[in-house]
Amino acid sequence: MLAVLGGLWMGNRRRLVQALHAQVEHLRTERELREQAARMAERSAIAAEMHDVLAHRLSLIALHTGVLATRKDTLPGPVVERLGLLRTASIEALTDLRDLLGALRTTDAIPAADPPAPVLRDVEEMIEQARAAGQDISTTVEGGPEQAPAAHRLAVYRLVQEALTNARKHAPDAPVRVHITYKPPATLIEVTNPPGRGPGIQQVPSGFGLIGLRERVEALGGSLSAGPGGAGSWRLAARIPHPVPEQSGPRT
């Protein structure tokens, strides 16, 4: 009898262990899929944002070359010919951008993301809106947005947006400090907030928004850190190096 009971107990224990292993594996796979979805959603947002930036600039080129081409009677023949080439190239580039963005958005495996924020929206405008909603925010800005590439400015907007959202969730009554540096050699972003005064308010966020942001920052050659900053505070910081200007001139 004891041998039978012992065998049953061992069998039940084995099945329980197998069930626990299967559950852990399921949770690990689910988290990996969610992380992958967060990365892909951020890549799609980056593509949409950069499409808008490039489309605006290419449209300006097409517009101005078209205006100049209407004055071809006063321009040398070679100049008129090159203006036509520029206009054709810019229009073709716009078409290619739309096709590329369409291809990125037609993957059924990627869940539909929220529409991307309008391109190059002003960070101060977003902060003022958060202040109007009752959030206590202080800002320090070194340099101007025009000193950083467009992709950096888009990253700054998303990073500050994510940091303010997390602060509202986990420490709604705590003041937030935002520091941004646009000047070379790197764009720097640091957002910190102390713990909330309510019991149990300060919590570690789920991290999937940060996974997408890390994907964006690392794609630009930068680094992102987010976590406790001491004394219960929370700190998000990113450094994105500016592109090194290409040197022209004869090679030796």
mmCIF file of C-alpha atoms in Angstrom:
data_model
loop_
_atom_site.group_PDB
_atom_site.id
_atom_site.type_symbol
_atom_site.label_atom_id
_atom_site.label_comp_id
_atom_site.label_asym_id
_atom_site.label_seq_id
_atom_site.Cartn_x
_atom_site.Cartn_y
_atom_site.Cartn_z
ATOM 1 C CA MET A 1 0.000 0.000 0.000
ATOM 2 C CA LEU A 2 2.757 2.436 0.944
ATOM 3 C CA ALA A 3 4.525 1.687 -2.311
ATOM 4 C CA VAL A 4 1.330 2.417 -4.269
ATOM 5 C CA LEU A 5 0.741 5.694 -2.414
ATOM 6 C CA GLY A 6 4.360 6.666 -2.888
ATOM 7 C CA GLY A 7 4.095 5.971 -6.605
ATOM 8 C CA LEU A 8 0.925 8.058 -6.892
ATOM 9 C CA TRP A 9 2.547 10.925 -4.970
ATOM 10 C CA MET A 10 5.629 10.847 -7.197
ATOM 11 C CA GLY A 11 3.431 10.773 -10.299
ATOM 12 C CA ASN A 12 1.382 13.750 -9.122
ATOM 13 C CA ARG A 13 4.549 15.642 -8.188
ATOM 14 C CA ARG A 14 6.040 14.986 -11.615
ATOM 15 C CA ARG A 15 2.882 16.200 -13.370
ATOM 16 C CA LEU A 16 2.778 19.309 -11.172
ATOM 17 C CA VAL A 17 6.409 20.134 -11.973
ATOM 18 C CA GLN A 18 5.767 19.614 -15.690
ATOM 19 C CA ALA A 19 2.686 21.854 -15.521
ATOM 20 C CA LEU A 20 4.677 24.580 -13.750
ATOM 21 C CA HIS A 21 7.472 24.346 -16.321
ATOM 22 C CA ALA A 22 4.922 24.609 -19.132
ATOM 23 C CA GLN A 23 3.332 27.663 -17.502
ATOM 24 C CA VAL A 24 6.690 29.377 -17.033
ATOM 25 C CA GLU A 25 7.592 28.665 -20.658
ATOM 26 C CA HIS A 26 4.224 30.034 -21.799
ATOM 27 C CA LEU A 27 4.732 33.231 -19.788
ATOM 28 C CA ARG A 28 8.277 33.625 -21.150
ATOM 29 C CA THR A 29 7.075 33.181 -24.729
ATOM 30 C CA GLU A 30 4.208 35.620 -24.178
ATOM 31 C CA ARG A 31 6.572 38.260 -22.793
ATOM 32 C CA GLU A 32 8.971 37.807 -25.706
ATOM 33 C CA LEU A 33 6.105 38.254 -28.159
ATOM 34 C CA ARG A 34 4.945 41.405 -26.380
ATOM 35 C CA GLU A 35 8.466 42.788 -26.407
ATOM 36 C CA GLN A 36 8.773 42.026 -30.116
ATOM 37 C CA ALA A 37 5.428 43.735 -30.764
ATOM 38 C CA ALA A 38 6.595 46.804 -28.829
ATOM 39 C CA ARG A 39 9.796 46.994 -30.901
ATOM 40 C CA MET A 40 7.946 46.561 -34.190
ATOM 41 C CA ALA A 41 5.327 49.148 -33.244
ATOM 42 C CA GLU A 42 8.083 51.650 -32.456
ATOM 43 C CA ARG A 43 9.836 50.904 -35.761
ATOM 44 C CA SER A 44 6.561 51.507 -37.581
ATOM 45 C CA ALA A 45 6.131 54.815 -35.748
ATOM 46 C CA ILE A 46 9.689 55.841 -36.637
ATOM 47 C CA ALA A 47 9.051 55.014 -40.288
ATOM 48 C CA ALA A 48 5.844 57.058 -40.312
ATOM 49 C CA GLU A 49 7.488 60.035 -38.606
ATOM 50 C CA MET A 50 10.533 60.066 -40.852
ATOM 51 C CA HIS A 51 8.256 59.674 -43.873
ATOM 52 C CA ASP A 52 6.515 62.893 -42.857
ATOM 53 C CA VAL A 53 9.818 64.717 -42.296
ATOM 54 C CA LEU A 54 11.317 63.620 -45.618
ATOM 55 C CA ALA A 55 8.051 64.077 -47.501
ATOM 56 C CA HIS A 56 7.883 67.690 -46.320
ATOM 57 C CA ARG A 57 11.419 68.434 -47.455
ATOM 58 C CA LEU A 58 11.078 66.619 -50.780
ATOM 59 C CA SER A 59 7.807 68.444 -51.424
ATOM 60 C CA LEU A 60 9.601 71.749 -50.921
ATOM 61 C CA ILE A 61 12.281 70.710 -53.417
ATOM 62 C CA ALA A 62 9.641 69.699 -55.968
ATOM 63 C CA LEU A 63 7.723 72.945 -55.391
ATOM 64 C CA HIS A 64 10.689 75.282 -55.763
ATOM 65 C CA THR A 65 12.183 73.476 -58.739
ATOM 66 C CA GLY A 66 8.760 73.609 -60.392
ATOM 67 C CA VAL A 67 8.524 77.356 -59.809
ATOM 68 C CA LEU A 68 12.012 77.910 -61.217
ATOM 69 C CA ALA A 69 11.240 75.720 -64.236
ATOM 70 C CA THR A 70 8.371 78.049 -65.172
ATOM 71 C CA ARG A 71 11.007 80.737 -65.763
ATOM 72 C CA LYS A 72 12.977 78.623 -68.200
ATOM 73 C CA ASP A 73 13.011 81.407 -70.771
ATOM 74 C CA THR A 74 15.393 83.364 -68.541
ATOM 75 C CA LEU A 75 17.582 80.413 -67.542
ATOM 76 C CA PRO A 76 20.368 78.614 -69.389
ATOM 77 C CA GLY A 77 19.397 75.310 -71.006
ATOM 78 C CA PRO A 78 21.562 73.084 -68.755
ATOM 79 C CA VAL A 79 20.049 74.693 -65.632
ATOM 80 C CA VAL A 80 16.505 74.043 -66.915
ATOM 81 C CA GLU A 81 17.440 70.440 -67.641
ATOM 82 C CA ARG A 82 18.839 69.912 -64.129
ATOM 83 C CA LEU A 83 15.791 71.530 -62.542
ATOM 84 C CA GLY A 84 13.630 69.048 -64.406
ATOM 85 C CA LEU A 85 15.782 66.178 -63.178
ATOM 86 C CA LEU A 86 15.559 67.439 -59.583
ATOM 87 C CA ARG A 87 11.785 67.760 -59.752
ATOM 88 C CA THR A 88 11.390 64.271 -61.254
ATOM 89 C CA ALA A 89 13.763 62.738 -58.692
ATOM 90 C CA SER A 90 11.986 64.376 -55.749
ATOM 91 C CA ILE A 91 8.554 63.226 -56.943
ATOM 92 C CA GLU A 92 9.833 59.666 -57.480
ATOM 93 C CA ALA A 93 11.408 59.710 -54.007
ATOM 94 C CA LEU A 94 8.047 60.740 -52.502
ATOM 95 C CA THR A 95 6.378 57.819 -54.255
ATOM 96 C CA ASP A 96 9.058 55.421 -52.997
ATOM 97 C CA LEU A 97 8.568 56.680 -49.441
ATOM 98 C CA ARG A 98 4.820 56.083 -49.595
ATOM 99 C CA ASP A 99 5.333 52.575 -51.011
ATOM 100 C CA LEU A 100 7.891 51.755 -48.305
ATOM 101 C CA LEU A 101 5.651 52.989 -45.511
ATOM 102 C CA GLY A 102 2.727 51.027 -46.966
ATOM 103 C CA ALA A 103 4.823 47.863 -46.963
ATOM 104 C CA LEU A 104 5.775 48.396 -43.329
ATOM 105 C CA ARG A 105 2.131 48.800 -42.329
ATOM 106 C CA THR A 106 0.703 45.757 -44.093
ATOM 107 C CA THR A 107 2.180 43.074 -41.829
ATOM 108 C CA ASP A 108 -0.751 41.227 -40.236
ATOM 109 C CA ALA A 109 1.448 39.881 -37.454
ATOM 110 C CA ILE A 110 2.057 43.376 -36.097
ATOM 111 C CA PRO A 111 -0.806 44.821 -34.050
ATOM 112 C CA ALA A 112 -2.031 48.206 -35.212
ATOM 113 C CA ALA A 113 -0.282 50.945 -33.296
ATOM 114 C CA ASP A 114 -1.732 54.296 -32.306
ATOM 115 C CA PRO A 115 -1.293 56.981 -34.967
ATOM 116 C CA PRO A 116 2.127 58.615 -34.598
ATOM 117 C CA ALA A 117 2.345 62.080 -33.100
ATOM 118 C CA PRO A 118 2.502 64.929 -35.615
ATOM 119 C CA VAL A 119 6.056 65.366 -36.785
ATOM 120 C CA LEU A 120 8.383 67.607 -34.796
ATOM 121 C CA ARG A 121 5.737 68.784 -32.382
ATOM 122 C CA ASP A 122 7.208 71.093 -29.804
ATOM 123 C CA VAL A 123 8.178 69.401 -26.540
ATOM 124 C CA GLU A 124 7.410 72.576 -24.601
ATOM 125 C CA GLU A 125 3.885 72.529 -26.004
ATOM 126 C CA MET A 126 3.378 69.005 -24.679
ATOM 127 C CA ILE A 127 4.825 69.992 -21.298
ATOM 128 C CA GLU A 128 2.533 73.028 -21.095
ATOM 129 C CA GLN A 129 -0.455 70.789 -21.761
ATOM 130 C CA ALA A 130 0.668 68.464 -18.958
ATOM 131 C CA ARG A 131 1.068 71.449 -16.626
ATOM 132 C CA ALA A 132 -2.427 72.650 -17.519
ATOM 133 C CA ALA A 133 -3.668 69.195 -16.509
ATOM 134 C CA GLY A 134 -2.078 69.659 -13.073
ATOM 135 C CA GLN A 135 1.343 68.014 -13.425
ATOM 136 C CA ASP A 136 4.217 69.828 -11.673
ATOM 137 C CA ILE A 137 7.061 70.024 -14.236
ATOM 138 C CA SER A 138 10.283 72.053 -14.290
ATOM 139 C CA THR A 139 12.409 72.187 -17.446
ATOM 140 C CA THR A 140 15.984 73.054 -18.369
ATOM 141 C CA VAL A 141 16.950 73.243 -22.049
ATOM 142 C CA GLU A 142 20.443 73.756 -23.438
ATOM 143 C CA GLY A 143 20.690 74.757 -27.070
ATOM 144 C CA GLY A 144 17.830 74.804 -29.568
ATOM 145 C CA PRO A 145 16.001 71.960 -31.324
ATOM 146 C CA GLU A 146 17.425 73.134 -34.648
ATOM 147 C CA GLN A 147 20.887 72.072 -33.433
ATOM 148 C CA ALA A 148 19.817 68.406 -33.418
ATOM 149 C CA PRO A 149 18.815 66.172 -36.348
ATOM 150 C CA ALA A 150 15.102 65.616 -36.968
ATOM 151 C CA ALA A 151 15.304 61.998 -35.763
ATOM 152 C CA HIS A 152 16.762 63.217 -32.452
ATOM 153 C CA ARG A 153 13.945 65.735 -31.973
ATOM 154 C CA LEU A 154 11.367 63.025 -32.586
ATOM 155 C CA ALA A 155 13.134 60.815 -30.031
ATOM 156 C CA VAL A 156 13.179 63.642 -27.475
ATOM 157 C CA TYR A 157 9.433 64.094 -27.883
ATOM 158 C CA ARG A 158 8.715 60.382 -27.398
ATOM 159 C CA LEU A 159 11.075 60.032 -24.432
ATOM 160 C CA VAL A 160 9.617 62.994 -22.559
ATOM 161 C CA GLN A 161 6.094 61.841 -23.426
ATOM 162 C CA GLU A 162 6.748 58.352 -22.027
ATOM 163 C CA ALA A 163 8.460 59.716 -18.886
ATOM 164 C CA LEU A 164 5.602 62.133 -18.106
ATOM 165 C CA THR A 165 3.037 59.373 -18.685
ATOM 166 C CA ASN A 166 4.860 57.023 -16.301
ATOM 167 C CA ALA A 167 5.159 59.785 -13.699
ATOM 168 C CA ARG A 168 1.415 60.444 -13.886
ATOM 169 C CA LYS A 169 0.716 56.728 -13.434
ATOM 170 C CA HIS A 170 3.114 55.901 -10.635
ATOM 171 C CA ALA A 171 3.751 59.212 -8.824
ATOM 172 C CA PRO A 172 0.974 61.628 -9.830
ATOM 173 C CA ASP A 173 1.615 64.097 -7.021
ATOM 174 C CA ALA A 174 5.414 64.223 -7.437
ATOM 175 C CA PRO A 175 7.233 67.047 -9.267
ATOM 176 C CA VAL A 176 8.995 66.098 -12.492
ATOM 177 C CA ARG A 177 12.297 67.570 -13.667
ATOM 178 C CA VAL A 178 13.090 67.551 -17.401
ATOM 179 C CA HIS A 179 16.560 68.374 -18.728
ATOM 180 C CA ILE A 180 17.251 68.435 -22.488
ATOM 181 C CA THR A 181 20.497 69.230 -24.307
ATOM 182 C CA TYR A 182 20.358 69.593 -28.086
ATOM 183 C CA LYS A 183 23.913 70.808 -28.616
ATOM 184 C CA PRO A 184 26.636 68.628 -30.153
ATOM 185 C CA PRO A 185 28.285 66.240 -29.552
ATOM 186 C CA ALA A 186 25.094 64.536 -28.330
ATOM 187 C CA THR A 187 21.434 65.074 -27.637
ATOM 188 C CA LEU A 188 20.803 64.372 -23.950
ATOM 189 C CA ILE A 189 17.505 63.759 -22.188
ATOM 190 C CA GLU A 190 17.026 63.247 -18.460
ATOM 191 C CA VAL A 191 13.662 63.086 -16.691
ATOM 192 C CA THR A 192 13.460 62.440 -12.941
ATOM 193 C CA ASN A 193 10.733 62.390 -10.329
ATOM 194 C CA PRO A 194 10.747 61.559 -6.601
ATOM 195 C CA PRO A 195 8.405 58.908 -5.202
ATOM 196 C CA GLY A 196 4.736 59.758 -4.851
ATOM 197 C CA ARG A 197 3.444 60.672 -1.402
ATOM 198 C CA GLY A 198 0.542 58.185 -1.484
ATOM 199 C CA PRO A 199 1.113 54.681 -0.069
ATOM 200 C CA GLY A 200 2.260 52.196 -2.655
ATOM 201 C CA ILE A 201 1.995 54.655 -5.561
ATOM 202 C CA GLN A 202 5.546 54.389 -6.855
ATOM 203 C CA GLN A 203 5.733 51.144 -8.830
ATOM 204 C CA VAL A 204 7.986 49.762 -11.503
ATOM 205 C CA PRO A 205 6.277 50.286 -14.889
ATOM 206 C CA SER A 206 5.577 47.337 -17.172
ATOM 207 C CA GLY A 207 8.493 48.334 -19.376
ATOM 208 C CA PHE A 208 7.009 47.648 -22.814
ATOM 209 C CA GLY A 209 6.885 51.359 -23.669
ATOM 210 C CA LEU A 210 10.524 51.607 -22.634
ATOM 211 C CA ILE A 211 11.403 48.629 -24.830
ATOM 212 C CA GLY A 212 10.116 50.529 -27.854
ATOM 213 C CA LEU A 213 11.986 53.672 -26.846
ATOM 214 C CA ARG A 214 15.210 51.717 -26.359
ATOM 215 C CA GLU A 215 14.754 50.346 -29.886
ATOM 216 C CA ARG A 216 14.437 53.918 -31.194
ATOM 217 C CA VAL A 217 17.423 55.286 -29.271
ATOM 218 C CA GLU A 218 19.729 52.374 -30.119
ATOM 219 C CA ALA A 219 18.775 52.657 -33.804
ATOM 220 C CA LEU A 220 20.264 56.167 -33.623
ATOM 221 C CA GLY A 221 23.479 54.858 -32.040
ATOM 222 C CA GLY A 222 22.499 56.009 -28.561
ATOM 223 C CA SER A 223 21.827 54.480 -25.169
ATOM 224 C CA LEU A 224 18.873 54.573 -22.781
ATOM 225 C CA SER A 225 18.651 53.833 -19.076
ATOM 226 C CA ALA A 226 15.551 53.816 -16.899
ATOM 227 C CA GLY A 227 15.192 52.782 -13.287
ATOM 228 C CA PRO A 228 15.535 53.842 -9.667
ATOM 229 C CA GLY A 229 17.551 57.008 -9.208
ATOM 230 C CA GLY A 230 18.075 56.868 -5.455
ATOM 231 C CA ALA A 231 15.871 57.763 -2.477
ATOM 232 C CA GLY A 232 12.901 56.118 -4.173
ATOM 233 C CA SER A 233 13.070 58.380 -7.221
ATOM 234 C CA TRP A 234 12.719 57.317 -10.854
ATOM 235 C CA ARG A 235 15.114 58.392 -13.613
ATOM 236 C CA LEU A 236 14.977 58.079 -17.381
ATOM 237 C CA ALA A 237 18.080 59.192 -19.284
ATOM 238 C CA ALA A 238 19.193 58.900 -22.889
ATOM 239 C CA ARG A 239 22.239 59.956 -24.872
ATOM 240 C CA ILE A 240 22.111 60.106 -28.683
ATOM 241 C CA PRO A 241 25.369 61.109 -30.410
ATOM 242 C CA HIS A 242 25.176 63.576 -33.262
ATOM 243 C CA PRO A 243 26.283 62.319 -36.676
ATOM 244 C CA VAL A 244 29.920 63.105 -37.467
ATOM 245 C CA PRO A 245 30.069 65.530 -40.414
ATOM 246 C CA GLU A 246 31.641 64.029 -43.495
ATOM 247 C CA GLN A 247 34.945 65.630 -44.322
ATOM 248 C CA SER A 248 35.365 66.751 -47.900
ATOM 249 C CA GLY A 249 38.618 67.171 -49.725
ATOM 250 C CA PRO A 250 41.254 65.034 -51.366
ATOM 251 C CA ARG A 251 42.173 61.756 -49.723
ATOM 252 C CA THR A 252 45.798 61.110 -48.899
#
